[in-house]
Amino acid sequence: MKKDELWKRYAKNRDRATKQQLIETYIDLVKIVAGRMYNFYGSKVEYEDLIGFGVIGLIDSIERFDINKNIKFETYAQIRIKGTIIDNIRKLDWIPRSLRKKSKDIQNAIFHLENKLGRNPTNEELSEHLGISLEEVEACLADITNFNMASLEDLLINKGEQYIKDSQSPNTPESIFEKKELIEILGNIIDELQENEKMVISLYYYEELTYKEIGNIMELSESRISQIHSKAILNIKNKLMKLGIYEN
């Protein structure tokens, strides 16, 4: 049975058998999202657990989806699947308090030095400001990647949820402008990153490459790519904070 026919039947009857068919039809979405997130959380969470969390998100998506609204189910579901996985990872609370503090200290240092210098600080400048060795700064940046990914993705998913709500209601000039404005803001922030940070963000998010693949292209170690990625995320978060879009 075609997808459209399945959705029409489920919208009419809300029966368990049709819902199960929809789950089976879209289960690959869960595998795609879970597989990508496993690159970050694999050392902390089993792949099967990510799949399990994602299935919960898929079921929730199916139950909430309105076929009369102008949005593709795949777009809607991937956001909810990702959000459900992150919510459940957060409940596991695997991020040590010391790691949270390191992340906050480095983010504050970047924020302070950027205001003082009028540009993104180097790792050497962060080292001097924090009173720790360059090696420790770089180790911290590598360690806090997962934590910062979780918090930033949480922000973007929440914004994504708002986009979905907006798109399911009439496209008023105000809502269209707000969507366009935020997209432009994020684009401008990324454009202002250092070249190596911009490249890592581009290759990871747009080309969907792994750290190993990015490292091969940039001739750097996976650990170094992780450091660059983490610093880029902290810079993005700081700029969003200045604009009142993100709360630390």
Short mmCIF file of N, CA and C in Angstrom, two decimals, residues 98-110 130 144 147-148 234 237-238 241 248:
data_model
loop_
_atom_site.label_atom_id
_atom_site.label_comp_id
_atom_site.label_asym_id
_atom_site.label_seq_id
_atom_site.Cartn_x
_atom_site.Cartn_y
_atom_site.Cartn_z
N SER A 98 32.34 17.73 36.45
CA SER A 98 33.62 18.37 36.13
C SER A 98 33.69 18.75 34.65
N LEU A 99 33.08 17.92 33.79
CA LEU A 99 33.09 18.20 32.35
C LEU A 99 32.18 19.38 32.03
N ARG A 100 31.06 19.46 32.70
CA ARG A 100 30.16 20.60 32.53
C ARG A 100 30.89 21.90 32.92
N LYS A 101 31.65 21.84 34.03
CA LYS A 101 32.37 23.03 34.49
C LYS A 101 33.44 23.43 33.48
N LYS A 102 34.18 22.44 32.96
CA LYS A 102 35.21 22.74 31.96
C LYS A 102 34.59 23.45 30.75
N SER A 103 33.47 22.92 30.31
CA SER A 103 32.80 23.50 29.14
C SER A 103 32.39 24.93 29.42
N LYS A 104 31.82 25.17 30.60
CA LYS A 104 31.38 26.52 30.96
C LYS A 104 32.58 27.47 31.07
N ASP A 105 33.68 27.00 31.68
CA ASP A 105 34.87 27.84 31.84
C ASP A 105 35.44 28.26 30.48
N ILE A 106 35.54 27.30 29.57
CA ILE A 106 36.11 27.60 28.26
C ILE A 106 35.18 28.50 27.47
N GLN A 107 33.88 28.23 27.55
CA GLN A 107 32.93 29.09 26.84
C GLN A 107 32.99 30.52 27.36
N ASN A 108 33.08 30.69 28.67
CA ASN A 108 33.18 32.04 29.25
C ASN A 108 34.48 32.73 28.83
N ALA A 109 35.56 31.95 28.76
CA ALA A 109 36.85 32.51 28.35
C ALA A 109 36.79 32.98 26.90
N ILE A 110 36.18 32.18 26.04
CA ILE A 110 36.03 32.58 24.64
C ILE A 110 35.20 33.86 24.54
N LEU A 130 43.11 31.24 30.95
CA LEU A 130 42.62 30.28 31.94
C LEU A 130 43.71 29.84 32.92
N ILE A 144 34.89 17.80 25.62
CA ILE A 144 33.56 18.39 25.80
C ILE A 144 32.75 18.43 24.51
N PHE A 147 29.24 16.86 24.94
CA PHE A 147 28.38 17.66 25.80
C PHE A 147 27.84 18.86 25.04
N ASN A 148 28.74 19.55 24.32
CA ASN A 148 28.31 20.73 23.59
C ASN A 148 27.41 20.40 22.42
N LEU A 234 31.20 26.20 20.59
CA LEU A 234 31.23 27.19 21.66
C LEU A 234 31.13 28.61 21.10
N LYS A 237 27.52 29.18 20.05
CA LYS A 237 26.66 29.37 21.23
C LYS A 237 26.84 30.77 21.82
N ASN A 238 28.08 31.23 21.90
CA ASN A 238 28.34 32.57 22.44
C ASN A 238 27.67 33.66 21.60
N MET A 241 24.06 33.62 22.21
CA MET A 241 23.77 34.21 23.52
C MET A 241 23.73 35.73 23.43
N ASN A 248 22.62 29.96 28.27
CA ASN A 248 23.61 28.96 28.72
C ASN A 248 23.11 28.22 29.95
#
